[in-house]
GROMACS .gro file of C-alpha atoms in nm:
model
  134
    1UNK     CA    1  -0.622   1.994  -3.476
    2UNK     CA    2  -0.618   1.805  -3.167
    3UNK     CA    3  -0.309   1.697  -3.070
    4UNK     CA    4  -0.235   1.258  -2.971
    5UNK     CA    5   0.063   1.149  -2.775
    6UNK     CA    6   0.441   1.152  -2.926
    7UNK     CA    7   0.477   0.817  -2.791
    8UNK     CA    8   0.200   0.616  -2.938
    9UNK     CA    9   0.024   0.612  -3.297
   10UNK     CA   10  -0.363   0.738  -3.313
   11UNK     CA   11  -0.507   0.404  -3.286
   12UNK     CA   12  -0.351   0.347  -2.936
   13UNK     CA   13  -0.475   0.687  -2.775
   14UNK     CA   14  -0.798   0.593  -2.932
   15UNK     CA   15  -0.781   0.263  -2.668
   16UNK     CA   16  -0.591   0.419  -2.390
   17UNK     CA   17  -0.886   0.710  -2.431
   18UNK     CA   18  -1.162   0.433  -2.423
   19UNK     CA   19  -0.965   0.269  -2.145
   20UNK     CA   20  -0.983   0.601  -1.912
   21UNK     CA   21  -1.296   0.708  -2.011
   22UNK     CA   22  -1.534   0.563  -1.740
   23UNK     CA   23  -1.290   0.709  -1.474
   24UNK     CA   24  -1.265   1.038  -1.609
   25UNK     CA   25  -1.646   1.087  -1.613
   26UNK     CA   26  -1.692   0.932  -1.268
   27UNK     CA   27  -1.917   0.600  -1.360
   28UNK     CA   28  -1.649   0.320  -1.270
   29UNK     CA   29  -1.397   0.135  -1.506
   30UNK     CA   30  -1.470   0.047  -1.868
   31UNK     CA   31  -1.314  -0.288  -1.838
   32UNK     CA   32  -1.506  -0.610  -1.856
   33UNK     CA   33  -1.280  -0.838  -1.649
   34UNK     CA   34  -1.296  -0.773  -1.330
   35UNK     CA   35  -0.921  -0.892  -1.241
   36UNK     CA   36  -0.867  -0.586  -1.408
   37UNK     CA   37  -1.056  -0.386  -1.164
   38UNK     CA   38  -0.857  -0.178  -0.903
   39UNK     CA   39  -0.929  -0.272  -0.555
   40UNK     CA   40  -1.083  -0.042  -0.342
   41UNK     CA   41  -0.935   0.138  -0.018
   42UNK     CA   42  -0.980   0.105   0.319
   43UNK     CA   43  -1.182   0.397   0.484
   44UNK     CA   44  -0.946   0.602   0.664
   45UNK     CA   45  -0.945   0.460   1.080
   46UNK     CA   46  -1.041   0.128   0.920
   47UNK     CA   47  -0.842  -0.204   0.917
   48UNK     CA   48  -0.785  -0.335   0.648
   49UNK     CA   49  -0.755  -0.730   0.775
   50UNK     CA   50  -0.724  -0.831   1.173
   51UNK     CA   51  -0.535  -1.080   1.333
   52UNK     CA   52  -0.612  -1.290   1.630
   53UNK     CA   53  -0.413  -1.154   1.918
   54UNK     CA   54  -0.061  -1.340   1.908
   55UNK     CA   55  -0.084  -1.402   1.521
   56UNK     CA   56  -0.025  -1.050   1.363
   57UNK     CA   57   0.255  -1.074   1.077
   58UNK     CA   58   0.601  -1.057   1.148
   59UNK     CA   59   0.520  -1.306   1.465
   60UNK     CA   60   0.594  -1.685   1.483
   61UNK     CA   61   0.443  -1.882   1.712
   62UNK     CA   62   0.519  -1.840   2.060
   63UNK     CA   63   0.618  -1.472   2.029
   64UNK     CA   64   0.410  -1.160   2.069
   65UNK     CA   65   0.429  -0.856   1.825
   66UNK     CA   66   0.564  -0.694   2.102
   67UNK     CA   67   0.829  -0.966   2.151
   68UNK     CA   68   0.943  -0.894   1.833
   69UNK     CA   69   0.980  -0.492   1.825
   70UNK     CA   70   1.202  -0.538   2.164
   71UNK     CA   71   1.396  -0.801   2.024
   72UNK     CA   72   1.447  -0.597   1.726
   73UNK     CA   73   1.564  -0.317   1.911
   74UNK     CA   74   1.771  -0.500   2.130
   75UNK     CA   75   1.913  -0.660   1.806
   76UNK     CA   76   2.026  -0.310   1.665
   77UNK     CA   77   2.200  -0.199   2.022
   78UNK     CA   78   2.362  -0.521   2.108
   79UNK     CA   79   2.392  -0.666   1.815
   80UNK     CA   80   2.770  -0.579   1.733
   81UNK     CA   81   2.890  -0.661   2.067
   82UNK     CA   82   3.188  -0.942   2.124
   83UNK     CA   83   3.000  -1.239   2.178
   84UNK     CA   84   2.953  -1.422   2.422
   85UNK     CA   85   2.939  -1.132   2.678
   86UNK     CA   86   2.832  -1.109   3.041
   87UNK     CA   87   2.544  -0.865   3.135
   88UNK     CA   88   2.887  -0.585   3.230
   89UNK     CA   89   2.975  -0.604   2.894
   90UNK     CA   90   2.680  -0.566   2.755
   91UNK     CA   91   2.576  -0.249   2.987
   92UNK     CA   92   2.897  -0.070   2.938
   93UNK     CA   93   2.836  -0.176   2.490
   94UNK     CA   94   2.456   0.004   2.565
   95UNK     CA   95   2.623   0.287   2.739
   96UNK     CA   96   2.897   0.294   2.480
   97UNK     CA   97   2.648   0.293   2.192
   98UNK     CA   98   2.427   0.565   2.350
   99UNK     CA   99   2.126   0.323   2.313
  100UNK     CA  100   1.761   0.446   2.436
  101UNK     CA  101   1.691   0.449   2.831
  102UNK     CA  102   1.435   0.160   2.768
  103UNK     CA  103   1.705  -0.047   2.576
  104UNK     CA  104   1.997   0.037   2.818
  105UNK     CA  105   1.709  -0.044   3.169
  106UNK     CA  106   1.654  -0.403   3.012
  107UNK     CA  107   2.015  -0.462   2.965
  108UNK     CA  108   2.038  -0.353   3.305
  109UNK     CA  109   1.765  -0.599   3.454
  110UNK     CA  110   1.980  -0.914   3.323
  111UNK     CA  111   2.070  -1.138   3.552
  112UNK     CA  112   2.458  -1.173   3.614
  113UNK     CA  113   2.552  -1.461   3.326
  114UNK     CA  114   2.730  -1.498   3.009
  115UNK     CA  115   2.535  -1.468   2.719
  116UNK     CA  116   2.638  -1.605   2.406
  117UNK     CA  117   2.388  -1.408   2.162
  118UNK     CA  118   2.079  -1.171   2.168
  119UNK     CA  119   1.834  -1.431   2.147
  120UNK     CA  120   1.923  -1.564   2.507
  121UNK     CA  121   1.904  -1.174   2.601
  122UNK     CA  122   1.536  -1.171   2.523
  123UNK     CA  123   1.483  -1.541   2.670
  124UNK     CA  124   1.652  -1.417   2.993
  125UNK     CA  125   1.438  -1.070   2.970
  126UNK     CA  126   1.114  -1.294   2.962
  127UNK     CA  127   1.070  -1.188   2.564
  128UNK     CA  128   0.939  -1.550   2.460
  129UNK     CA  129   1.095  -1.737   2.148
  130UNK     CA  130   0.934  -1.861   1.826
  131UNK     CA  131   0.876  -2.255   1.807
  132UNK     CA  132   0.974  -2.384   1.500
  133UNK     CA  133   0.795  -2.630   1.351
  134UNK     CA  134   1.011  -2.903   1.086
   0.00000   0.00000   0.00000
């Protein structure tokens, strides 16, 4: 006797068997729609979609990808810091939070000024900003 699932009744492992069928022996899907097709994978080493240079996701306009990781690590070192806070402050909160030598040498490079969030750190590091558009 062969044994069905616990779960379902006969007639539904007959359809989920139907269903699975063209997989299991290696000739495609059994489906006829084709939204119900899975879509293929990438090859491995091959991208998938590419972005014009400048445009990758995750970056607004005016801002490089590499804007945006900096920022975002800046963001996680100085980000609980007593605003606003002159560059001092800010190299003795790196120092104090033990942040990366490439995080604590851009604190560093900051020109002598109050700063009133991280945003103006990465304007005054050369970073860029995103241009809204309303």
């Amino acid at each position: 006797m062969e044994r069905g699932s616990d779960k379902h009744g006969p007639r539904l492992d007959e359809e989920q068997k139907h269903e699975t069928e063209g997989m299991v022996r290696g000739g495609g899907t059994t489906h006829a729609e084709e939204w119900k097709e899975p879509e293929a994978m990438p090859a491995p080493g091959e991208e998938s979609q590419s972005y014009p240079p400048g445009h990758e996701p995750g970056t607004a306009e005016g801002i490089t990808q590499r804007g945006v990781d900096v920022r975002s690590d800046l963001a996680k070192w100085l980000s609980d810091a007593h605003w606003p806070a002159s560059k001092q402050d800010l190299v003795q909160h790196a120092e104090r939070m033990d942040a990366p030598d490439e995080v604590a040498g851009m604190v560093d490079s900051l020109p002598e000024r109050r700063f009133t969030n991280v945003a103006e750190v990465a304007q005054a590091l050369g970073l860029g900003v995103e241009k809204r558009r309303w």
